[in-house]
GROMACS .gro file of C-alpha atoms in nm:
model
  458
    1UNK     CA    1  21.422   9.354 -10.993
    2UNK     CA    2  21.062   9.268 -10.902
    3UNK     CA    3  21.062   9.538 -10.635
    4UNK     CA    4  21.189   9.793 -10.887
    5UNK     CA    5  20.917   9.696 -11.134
    6UNK     CA    6  20.660   9.719 -10.857
    7UNK     CA    7  20.776  10.067 -10.761
    8UNK     CA    8  20.755  10.170 -11.126
    9UNK     CA    9  20.397  10.043 -11.154
   10UNK     CA   10  20.302  10.220 -10.832
   11UNK     CA   11  20.448  10.542 -10.971
   12UNK     CA   12  20.245  10.506 -11.291
   13UNK     CA   13  19.928  10.452 -11.089
   14UNK     CA   14  20.004  10.755 -10.872
   15UNK     CA   15  20.066  10.969 -11.181
   16UNK     CA   16  19.816  10.819 -11.426
   17UNK     CA   17  19.747  11.156 -11.591
   18UNK     CA   18  20.113  11.184 -11.694
   19UNK     CA   19  20.104  10.825 -11.820
   20UNK     CA   20  19.789  10.898 -12.022
   21UNK     CA   21  19.953  11.203 -12.184
   22UNK     CA   22  20.262  11.002 -12.282
   23UNK     CA   23  20.039  10.730 -12.430
   24UNK     CA   24  19.852  10.998 -12.626
   25UNK     CA   25  20.184  11.129 -12.761
   26UNK     CA   26  20.266  10.778 -12.881
   27UNK     CA   27  19.933  10.747 -13.063
   28UNK     CA   28  19.944  11.096 -13.215
   29UNK     CA   29  20.294  11.033 -13.349
   30UNK     CA   30  20.157  10.743 -13.553
   31UNK     CA   31  19.858  10.923 -13.709
   32UNK     CA   32  20.062  11.187 -13.894
   33UNK     CA   33  19.856  11.493 -13.976
   34UNK     CA   34  19.555  11.320 -13.827
   35UNK     CA   35  19.254  11.094 -13.861
   36UNK     CA   36  18.934  11.251 -13.728
   37UNK     CA   37  18.787  10.929 -13.590
   38UNK     CA   38  19.107  10.820 -13.417
   39UNK     CA   39  19.180  11.165 -13.274
   40UNK     CA   40  18.820  11.213 -13.158
   41UNK     CA   41  18.820  10.878 -12.978
   42UNK     CA   42  19.155  10.957 -12.819
   43UNK     CA   43  19.029  11.301 -12.719
   44UNK     CA   44  18.723  11.150 -12.552
   45UNK     CA   45  18.938  10.909 -12.351
   46UNK     CA   46  19.169  11.191 -12.241
   47UNK     CA   47  18.870  11.402 -12.138
   48UNK     CA   48  18.750  11.113 -11.922
   49UNK     CA   49  19.096  11.104 -11.761
   50UNK     CA   50  19.077  11.478 -11.702
   51UNK     CA   51  18.729  11.465 -11.554
   52UNK     CA   52  18.829  11.179 -11.327
   53UNK     CA   53  19.136  11.339 -11.172
   54UNK     CA   54  19.101  11.568 -10.873
   55UNK     CA   55  19.386  11.811 -10.939
   56UNK     CA   56  19.262  12.144 -11.088
   57UNK     CA   57  19.468  12.282 -11.374
   58UNK     CA   58  19.717  12.562 -11.326
   59UNK     CA   59  19.753  12.671 -11.685
   60UNK     CA   60  19.932  12.945 -11.871
   61UNK     CA   61  19.627  13.126 -12.007
   62UNK     CA   62  19.840  13.312 -12.263
   63UNK     CA   63  19.882  12.975 -12.434
   64UNK     CA   64  19.564  12.787 -12.345
   65UNK     CA   65  19.319  13.064 -12.439
   66UNK     CA   66  19.481  13.141 -12.779
   67UNK     CA   67  19.475  12.767 -12.859
   68UNK     CA   68  19.105  12.754 -12.777
   69UNK     CA   69  19.033  13.063 -12.990
   70UNK     CA   70  19.242  12.919 -13.273
   71UNK     CA   71  19.035  12.600 -13.262
   72UNK     CA   72  18.713  12.804 -13.273
   73UNK     CA   73  18.852  12.988 -13.578
   74UNK     CA   74  18.921  12.651 -13.743
   75UNK     CA   75  18.564  12.537 -13.679
   76UNK     CA   76  18.419  12.865 -13.803
   77UNK     CA   77  18.619  12.840 -14.125
   78UNK     CA   78  18.510  12.478 -14.176
   79UNK     CA   79  18.144  12.566 -14.108
   80UNK     CA   80  18.154  12.844 -14.366
   81UNK     CA   81  18.326  12.623 -14.625
   82UNK     CA   82  18.169  12.279 -14.573
   83UNK     CA   83  17.859  12.346 -14.363
   84UNK     CA   84  17.994  12.157 -14.060
   85UNK     CA   85  18.274  12.196 -13.803
   86UNK     CA   86  18.434  11.855 -13.858
   87UNK     CA   87  18.564  11.872 -14.216
   88UNK     CA   88  18.868  12.079 -14.132
   89UNK     CA   89  19.110  12.114 -13.845
   90UNK     CA   90  18.867  12.189 -13.562
   91UNK     CA   91  18.828  11.832 -13.438
   92UNK     CA   92  19.191  11.740 -13.505
   93UNK     CA   93  19.348  12.045 -13.342
   94UNK     CA   94  19.108  12.037 -13.050
   95UNK     CA   95  19.358  11.786 -12.912
   96UNK     CA   96  19.610  12.070 -12.861
   97UNK     CA   97  19.426  12.270 -12.592
   98UNK     CA   98  19.324  11.938 -12.435
   99UNK     CA   99  19.688  11.830 -12.400
  100UNK     CA  100  19.779  12.175 -12.272
  101UNK     CA  101  19.504  12.148 -12.010
  102UNK     CA  102  19.599  11.794 -11.905
  103UNK     CA  103  19.968  11.884 -11.877
  104UNK     CA  104  19.869  12.174 -11.654
  105UNK     CA  105  19.717  11.921 -11.412
  106UNK     CA  106  20.053  11.745 -11.363
  107UNK     CA  107  20.285  11.879 -11.093
  108UNK     CA  108  20.585  11.774 -10.886
  109UNK     CA  109  20.724  11.428 -10.952
  110UNK     CA  110  20.456  11.367 -11.212
  111UNK     CA  111  20.601  11.651 -11.416
  112UNK     CA  112  20.943  11.483 -11.427
  113UNK     CA  113  20.782  11.151 -11.517
  114UNK     CA  114  20.592  11.322 -11.799
  115UNK     CA  115  20.905  11.477 -11.947
  116UNK     CA  116  21.097  11.153 -11.906
  117UNK     CA  117  20.817  10.957 -12.074
  118UNK     CA  118  20.811  11.200 -12.368
  119UNK     CA  119  21.187  11.169 -12.402
  120UNK     CA  120  21.177  10.789 -12.384
  121UNK     CA  121  20.915  10.769 -12.658
  122UNK     CA  122  21.112  11.007 -12.880
  123UNK     CA  123  21.423  10.793 -12.817
  124UNK     CA  124  21.231  10.478 -12.903
  125UNK     CA  125  21.116  10.640 -13.227
  126UNK     CA  126  21.478  10.731 -13.308
  127UNK     CA  127  21.598  10.375 -13.245
  128UNK     CA  128  21.310  10.233 -13.450
  129UNK     CA  129  21.396  10.465 -13.740
  130UNK     CA  130  21.760  10.359 -13.739
  131UNK     CA  131  21.653   9.994 -13.720
  132UNK     CA  132  21.418  10.043 -14.015
  133UNK     CA  133  21.698  10.207 -14.214
  134UNK     CA  134  21.936   9.918 -14.142
  135UNK     CA  135  21.674   9.656 -14.233
  136UNK     CA  136  21.596   9.822 -14.565
  137UNK     CA  137  21.965   9.863 -14.647
  138UNK     CA  138  22.076   9.510 -14.558
  139UNK     CA  139  21.769   9.297 -14.635
  140UNK     CA  140  21.600   9.491 -14.915
  141UNK     CA  141  21.914   9.647 -15.060
  142UNK     CA  142  21.750   9.985 -15.108
  143UNK     CA  143  21.712  10.276 -14.874
  144UNK     CA  144  21.647  10.649 -14.881
  145UNK     CA  145  21.612  10.928 -14.629
  146UNK     CA  146  21.485  10.795 -14.298
  147UNK     CA  147  21.113  10.873 -14.250
  148UNK     CA  148  21.059  10.673 -13.929
  149UNK     CA  149  20.730  10.644 -13.744
  150UNK     CA  150  20.605  10.982 -13.866
  151UNK     CA  151  20.630  10.871 -14.229
  152UNK     CA  152  20.803  11.186 -14.356
  153UNK     CA  153  21.177  11.268 -14.336
  154UNK     CA  154  21.125  11.638 -14.262
  155UNK     CA  155  20.866  11.570 -13.992
  156UNK     CA  156  21.081  11.295 -13.842
  157UNK     CA  157  21.382  11.526 -13.850
  158UNK     CA  158  21.228  11.801 -13.637
  159UNK     CA  159  21.072  11.543 -13.401
  160UNK     CA  160  21.421  11.405 -13.336
  161UNK     CA  161  21.575  11.751 -13.302
  162UNK     CA  162  21.315  11.838 -13.040
  163UNK     CA  163  21.398  11.515 -12.859
  164UNK     CA  164  21.768  11.604 -12.870
  165UNK     CA  165  21.696  11.952 -12.729
  166UNK     CA  166  21.496  11.800 -12.444
  167UNK     CA  167  21.775  11.551 -12.371
  168UNK     CA  168  22.023  11.834 -12.312
  169UNK     CA  169  21.849  11.890 -11.980
  170UNK     CA  170  21.985  11.557 -11.863
  171UNK     CA  171  22.330  11.646 -12.001
  172UNK     CA  172  22.316  11.966 -11.797
  173UNK     CA  173  22.220  11.768 -11.487
  174UNK     CA  174  22.530  11.554 -11.531
  175UNK     CA  175  22.759  11.856 -11.579
  176UNK     CA  176  22.632  12.002 -11.252
  177UNK     CA  177  22.694  11.680 -11.062
  178UNK     CA  178  22.348  11.530 -11.086
  179UNK     CA  179  22.247  11.195 -11.229
  180UNK     CA  180  22.298  11.133 -11.598
  181UNK     CA  181  21.943  11.006 -11.639
  182UNK     CA  182  21.854  10.985 -12.008
  183UNK     CA  183  22.145  11.187 -12.145
  184UNK     CA  184  22.264  10.883 -12.343
  185UNK     CA  185  21.973  10.946 -12.581
  186UNK     CA  186  22.143  11.264 -12.706
  187UNK     CA  187  22.374  11.095 -12.960
  188UNK     CA  188  22.093  10.863 -13.068
  189UNK     CA  189  21.879  11.164 -13.160
  190UNK     CA  190  22.167  11.333 -13.342
  191UNK     CA  191  22.252  11.027 -13.551
  192UNK     CA  192  21.889  10.957 -13.639
  193UNK     CA  193  21.822  11.322 -13.729
  194UNK     CA  194  22.122  11.320 -13.963
  195UNK     CA  195  21.980  11.018 -14.144
  196UNK     CA  196  21.666  11.216 -14.235
  197UNK     CA  197  21.878  11.472 -14.427
  198UNK     CA  198  21.622  11.735 -14.329
  199UNK     CA  199  21.797  12.068 -14.382
  200UNK     CA  200  21.514  12.258 -14.216
  201UNK     CA  201  21.560  12.043 -13.907
  202UNK     CA  202  21.934  12.116 -13.903
  203UNK     CA  203  21.855  12.487 -13.910
  204UNK     CA  204  21.604  12.434 -13.631
  205UNK     CA  205  21.878  12.257 -13.433
  206UNK     CA  206  22.095  12.565 -13.479
  207UNK     CA  207  21.810  12.772 -13.333
  208UNK     CA  208  21.793  12.533 -13.038
  209UNK     CA  209  22.168  12.559 -12.983
  210UNK     CA  210  22.140  12.937 -12.995
  211UNK     CA  211  21.869  12.924 -12.727
  212UNK     CA  212  22.086  12.704 -12.504
  213UNK     CA  213  22.386  12.936 -12.542
  214UNK     CA  214  22.167  13.240 -12.470
  215UNK     CA  215  22.038  13.077 -12.153
  216UNK     CA  216  22.393  12.994 -12.039
  217UNK     CA  217  22.507  13.353 -12.102
  218UNK     CA  218  22.242  13.477 -11.859
  219UNK     CA  219  22.414  13.296 -11.571
  220UNK     CA  220  22.779  13.262 -11.680
  221UNK     CA  221  23.060  13.488 -11.807
  222UNK     CA  222  23.151  13.502 -12.176
  223UNK     CA  223  23.447  13.267 -12.138
  224UNK     CA  224  23.242  12.987 -11.985
  225UNK     CA  225  22.958  13.052 -12.233
  226UNK     CA  226  23.201  13.014 -12.525
  227UNK     CA  227  23.333  12.688 -12.386
  228UNK     CA  228  22.981  12.561 -12.334
  229UNK     CA  229  22.893  12.650 -12.696
  230UNK     CA  230  23.202  12.462 -12.817
  231UNK     CA  231  23.101  12.154 -12.620
  232UNK     CA  232  22.752  12.166 -12.765
  233UNK     CA  233  22.879  12.204 -13.121
  234UNK     CA  234  23.143  11.934 -13.073
  235UNK     CA  235  22.881  11.686 -12.955
  236UNK     CA  236  22.653  11.782 -13.241
  237UNK     CA  237  22.938  11.740 -13.490
  238UNK     CA  238  23.019  11.390 -13.367
  239UNK     CA  239  22.657  11.274 -13.348
  240UNK     CA  240  22.542  11.422 -13.679
  241UNK     CA  241  22.866  11.323 -13.853
  242UNK     CA  242  22.823  10.962 -13.744
  243UNK     CA  243  22.465  10.959 -13.868
  244UNK     CA  244  22.570  11.100 -14.205
  245UNK     CA  245  22.833  10.828 -14.244
  246UNK     CA  246  22.572  10.561 -14.170
  247UNK     CA  247  22.336  10.715 -14.424
  248UNK     CA  248  22.599  10.748 -14.696
  249UNK     CA  249  22.719  10.390 -14.646
  250UNK     CA  250  22.366  10.251 -14.667
  251UNK     CA  251  22.222  10.471 -14.942
  252UNK     CA  252  22.508  10.596 -15.159
  253UNK     CA  253  22.738  10.296 -15.200
  254UNK     CA  254  22.711   9.972 -15.395
  255UNK     CA  255  22.728   9.779 -15.068
  256UNK     CA  256  22.441   9.892 -14.841
  257UNK     CA  257  22.543   9.632 -14.581
  258UNK     CA  258  22.853   9.845 -14.514
  259UNK     CA  259  22.637  10.059 -14.286
  260UNK     CA  260  22.647   9.779 -14.026
  261UNK     CA  261  23.005   9.842 -13.904
  262UNK     CA  262  22.920  10.210 -13.878
  263UNK     CA  263  22.610  10.126 -13.677
  264UNK     CA  264  22.837   9.939 -13.435
  265UNK     CA  265  23.055  10.250 -13.421
  266UNK     CA  266  22.744  10.454 -13.349
  267UNK     CA  267  22.668  10.221 -13.060
  268UNK     CA  268  23.020  10.281 -12.927
  269UNK     CA  269  22.962  10.657 -12.951
  270UNK     CA  270  22.645  10.622 -12.743
  271UNK     CA  271  22.821  10.403 -12.485
  272UNK     CA  272  23.108  10.652 -12.448
  273UNK     CA  273  22.898  10.969 -12.464
  274UNK     CA  274  22.947  11.061 -12.099
  275UNK     CA  275  23.322  11.001 -12.128
  276UNK     CA  276  23.332  11.219 -12.439
  277UNK     CA  277  23.150  11.493 -12.249
  278UNK     CA  278  23.404  11.483 -11.966
  279UNK     CA  279  23.685  11.492 -12.222
  280UNK     CA  280  23.541  11.806 -12.380
  281UNK     CA  281  23.517  11.972 -12.038
  282UNK     CA  282  23.877  11.884 -11.954
  283UNK     CA  283  24.013  11.984 -12.297
  284UNK     CA  284  23.843  12.308 -12.406
  285UNK     CA  285  24.083  12.359 -12.697
  286UNK     CA  286  23.996  12.018 -12.840
  287UNK     CA  287  23.629  12.103 -12.791
  288UNK     CA  288  23.677  12.418 -12.998
  289UNK     CA  289  23.864  12.223 -13.268
  290UNK     CA  290  23.597  11.954 -13.294
  291UNK     CA  291  23.328  12.223 -13.294
  292UNK     CA  292  23.501  12.393 -13.586
  293UNK     CA  293  23.490  12.066 -13.779
  294UNK     CA  294  23.113  12.100 -13.768
  295UNK     CA  295  23.145  12.315 -14.080
  296UNK     CA  296  23.269  12.007 -14.268
  297UNK     CA  297  22.975  11.808 -14.137
  298UNK     CA  298  22.736  12.078 -14.261
  299UNK     CA  299  22.899  12.083 -14.605
  300UNK     CA  300  22.874  11.705 -14.622
  301UNK     CA  301  22.503  11.721 -14.543
  302UNK     CA  302  22.442  11.977 -14.817
  303UNK     CA  303  22.650  11.774 -15.065
  304UNK     CA  304  22.451  11.461 -14.978
  305UNK     CA  305  22.131  11.644 -15.067
  306UNK     CA  306  22.212  11.909 -15.329
  307UNK     CA  307  21.844  11.968 -15.407
  308UNK     CA  308  21.802  12.135 -15.068
  309UNK     CA  309  21.899  12.477 -15.205
  310UNK     CA  310  21.636  12.459 -15.479
  311UNK     CA  311  21.383  12.331 -15.226
  312UNK     CA  312  21.445  12.629 -15.000
  313UNK     CA  313  21.396  12.868 -15.292
  314UNK     CA  314  21.070  12.695 -15.379
  315UNK     CA  315  20.949  12.740 -15.022
  316UNK     CA  316  21.009  13.112 -15.048
  317UNK     CA  317  20.800  13.117 -15.366
  318UNK     CA  318  20.530  12.919 -15.183
  319UNK     CA  319  20.523  13.178 -14.906
  320UNK     CA  320  20.483  13.446 -15.170
  321UNK     CA  321  20.186  13.255 -15.312
  322UNK     CA  322  20.036  13.237 -14.965
  323UNK     CA  323  20.079  13.608 -14.905
  324UNK     CA  324  19.888  13.680 -15.225
  325UNK     CA  325  19.582  13.501 -15.077
  326UNK     CA  326  19.621  13.641 -14.727
  327UNK     CA  327  19.379  13.930 -14.790
  328UNK     CA  328  19.124  13.724 -14.985
  329UNK     CA  329  18.914  13.629 -14.680
  330UNK     CA  330  19.064  13.794 -14.369
  331UNK     CA  331  18.789  13.686 -14.127
  332UNK     CA  332  18.729  13.318 -14.204
  333UNK     CA  333  19.004  13.243 -14.454
  334UNK     CA  334  18.952  13.064 -14.785
  335UNK     CA  335  18.870  12.742 -14.596
  336UNK     CA  336  19.057  12.431 -14.481
  337UNK     CA  337  19.237  12.245 -14.762
  338UNK     CA  338  19.139  12.513 -15.016
  339UNK     CA  339  19.478  12.677 -15.076
  340UNK     CA  340  19.602  12.380 -15.277
  341UNK     CA  341  19.303  12.402 -15.511
  342UNK     CA  342  19.352  12.776 -15.553
  343UNK     CA  343  19.721  12.721 -15.620
  344UNK     CA  344  19.636  12.459 -15.883
  345UNK     CA  345  19.405  12.693 -16.075
  346UNK     CA  346  19.567  13.035 -16.041
  347UNK     CA  347  19.790  12.993 -16.346
  348UNK     CA  348  20.115  13.025 -16.152
  349UNK     CA  349  20.359  12.764 -16.029
  350UNK     CA  350  20.187  12.462 -15.875
  351UNK     CA  351  20.358  12.344 -15.556
  352UNK     CA  352  20.174  12.010 -15.515
  353UNK     CA  353  20.145  12.025 -15.136
  354UNK     CA  354  19.858  12.073 -14.894
  355UNK     CA  355  20.030  12.323 -14.667
  356UNK     CA  356  20.224  12.643 -14.723
  357UNK     CA  357  20.566  12.592 -14.568
  358UNK     CA  358  20.513  12.874 -14.323
  359UNK     CA  359  20.252  12.785 -14.063
  360UNK     CA  360  20.134  13.140 -13.968
  361UNK     CA  361  20.084  13.229 -14.334
  362UNK     CA  362  19.900  12.904 -14.403
  363UNK     CA  363  19.669  12.950 -14.106
  364UNK     CA  364  19.602  13.312 -14.207
  365UNK     CA  365  19.514  13.203 -14.562
  366UNK     CA  366  19.289  12.908 -14.478
  367UNK     CA  367  19.151  12.991 -14.130
  368UNK     CA  368  19.166  13.371 -14.125
  369UNK     CA  369  19.357  13.639 -13.942
  370UNK     CA  370  19.210  13.563 -13.599
  371UNK     CA  371  19.344  13.209 -13.610
  372UNK     CA  372  19.679  13.336 -13.735
  373UNK     CA  373  19.705  13.602 -13.463
  374UNK     CA  374  19.620  13.361 -13.181
  375UNK     CA  375  19.866  13.095 -13.291
  376UNK     CA  376  20.142  13.356 -13.322
  377UNK     CA  377  20.056  13.487 -12.975
  378UNK     CA  378  20.074  13.136 -12.828
  379UNK     CA  379  20.410  13.078 -12.996
  380UNK     CA  380  20.560  13.402 -12.871
  381UNK     CA  381  20.437  13.329 -12.521
  382UNK     CA  382  20.585  12.978 -12.530
  383UNK     CA  383  20.922  13.121 -12.633
  384UNK     CA  384  20.940  13.408 -12.384
  385UNK     CA  385  20.796  13.261 -12.065
  386UNK     CA  386  21.010  13.114 -11.789
  387UNK     CA  387  21.143  12.773 -11.888
  388UNK     CA  388  21.431  12.540 -11.826
  389UNK     CA  389  21.707  12.582 -12.088
  390UNK     CA  390  21.630  12.246 -12.251
  391UNK     CA  391  21.260  12.331 -12.281
  392UNK     CA  392  21.339  12.671 -12.433
  393UNK     CA  393  21.575  12.508 -12.682
  394UNK     CA  394  21.305  12.261 -12.786
  395UNK     CA  395  21.048  12.541 -12.818
  396UNK     CA  396  21.288  12.755 -13.023
  397UNK     CA  397  21.362  12.467 -13.260
  398UNK     CA  398  20.993  12.386 -13.302
  399UNK     CA  399  20.887  12.746 -13.365
  400UNK     CA  400  21.172  12.813 -13.609
  401UNK     CA  401  21.091  12.500 -13.806
  402UNK     CA  402  20.731  12.614 -13.847
  403UNK     CA  403  20.851  12.928 -14.021
  404UNK     CA  404  20.999  12.716 -14.303
  405UNK     CA  405  20.799  12.391 -14.285
  406UNK     CA  406  20.471  12.242 -14.168
  407UNK     CA  407  20.552  12.048 -13.849
  408UNK     CA  408  20.264  12.213 -13.659
  409UNK     CA  409  20.017  12.005 -13.860
  410UNK     CA  410  20.181  11.678 -13.753
  411UNK     CA  411  19.990  11.609 -13.434
  412UNK     CA  412  20.268  11.415 -13.263
  413UNK     CA  413  20.520  11.695 -13.312
  414UNK     CA  414  20.300  11.969 -13.169
  415UNK     CA  415  20.190  11.732 -12.892
  416UNK     CA  416  20.555  11.684 -12.794
  417UNK     CA  417  20.604  12.062 -12.778
  418UNK     CA  418  20.294  12.113 -12.564
  419UNK     CA  419  20.349  11.827 -12.320
  420UNK     CA  420  20.725  11.828 -12.269
  421UNK     CA  421  20.755  12.208 -12.238
  422UNK     CA  422  20.408  12.275 -12.099
  423UNK     CA  423  20.270  12.222 -11.752
  424UNK     CA  424  20.231  12.449 -11.450
  425UNK     CA  425  20.446  12.758 -11.415
  426UNK     CA  426  20.474  13.031 -11.154
  427UNK     CA  427  20.286  13.264 -11.385
  428UNK     CA  428  20.015  13.002 -11.447
  429UNK     CA  429  19.659  13.081 -11.344
  430UNK     CA  430  19.461  12.832 -11.138
  431UNK     CA  431  19.135  12.745 -11.313
  432UNK     CA  432  18.971  12.587 -11.009
  433UNK     CA  433  18.808  12.247 -11.001
  434UNK     CA  434  18.483  12.363 -11.166
  435UNK     CA  435  18.655  12.559 -11.441
  436UNK     CA  436  18.888  12.268 -11.520
  437UNK     CA  437  18.604  12.015 -11.539
  438UNK     CA  438  18.394  12.252 -11.751
  439UNK     CA  439  18.670  12.281 -12.010
  440UNK     CA  440  18.715  11.904 -12.016
  441UNK     CA  441  18.340  11.860 -12.061
  442UNK     CA  442  18.322  12.111 -12.351
  443UNK     CA  443  18.614  11.946 -12.526
  444UNK     CA  444  18.455  11.605 -12.470
  445UNK     CA  445  18.138  11.733 -12.639
  446UNK     CA  446  18.343  11.847 -12.940
  447UNK     CA  447  18.513  11.510 -12.975
  448UNK     CA  448  18.188  11.319 -12.923
  449UNK     CA  449  18.015  11.518 -13.197
  450UNK     CA  450  18.313  11.480 -13.432
  451UNK     CA  451  18.321  11.103 -13.377
  452UNK     CA  452  17.945  11.076 -13.433
  453UNK     CA  453  17.963  11.289 -13.748
  454UNK     CA  454  18.248  11.082 -13.889
  455UNK     CA  455  18.078  10.750 -13.817
  456UNK     CA  456  17.738  10.871 -13.942
  457UNK     CA  457  17.886  10.971 -14.277
  458UNK     CA  458  18.060  10.635 -14.278
   0.00000   0.00000   0.00000
């Protein structure tokens, strides 16, 4: 045991950049949409890590450069609106190109450690959310939709769905005869995501499943692709269905403690997940039958949260409100945090939220068309470049969710997308040692100024 721990510590030391990125993901998940002082301090520390490592970045410039331009657009909009570059998203979202750059410095075994660390943290967040739900139900006797470490059910839902998508890579490894690795986290993510009752996240999961099936079709005949899709849907039905039962027992009955036996059942599902997977492979007809029962699970989710239909309609109205302001200030936008004030005073329906539930529209309204164009370009590139199936599924789920919600503005969610699906690729461009250090130095200057500005204004 001591030798194993020693080898693990040696691995962390050898791949300290990957360890630093995982630690940053942990911190960013806890700060929600962001705190300028905390993010600036974290950014400075990460820049020091970047400047101290010898490996030059091999980055996908079609993602890194648009992120940098987007951040400049954020700062320009804040400068025009508030007279400084800090009172907006510039300092907060400067962490995105920094994480992209750091991830591009991680290669080989460090890359696998980085993905595994991201997955472990997401799994820990899922377990913590379920534990919080159980504590509130049994000890406090009251519980609602699980919000977890991110503090918001919708944000927590997509975070867990992205974790589930990433975990399918380990499921695939097992199917092909490799080690199971962290595949046991799959049902944990599914159950926890169900307990958020986030309908947008369920739709994003469907997008992720579609991406996985599309990737399988590229290398397998239709028959095998259909069977693979049935196995995916069957697993999703069992995991999500179990989570819904736990939620309903804890939140919709007169005996919240009744969720405890179902939590034990959920533990049994996790323990037998690999056996269930082999069963689905051996019995394709049963896999198709269980997959078909997913329709009942979906209906149950909608019935458990009947307001979801009205919420979706309201989001469409919100997008319409955003489109009406899209041409107001095409170059710089109306300014960070200004759409809500405009919405309050325009005489129409007031939506009482800081962000339009469509990220490209919101960015176009508040930060201008340049920022909107660059973020769309980065998203399209992330979806179409060469990736492992699990990474593409996670990217598809994340991008879809941002068309109907605001997960981009939760730093931990976007950080997970950039770190777990980022990193060097064949089409990546080497920046060289000088270019890499120059970018780290410029970003460090941004964070140092933002921290000084925040502390000076006290």
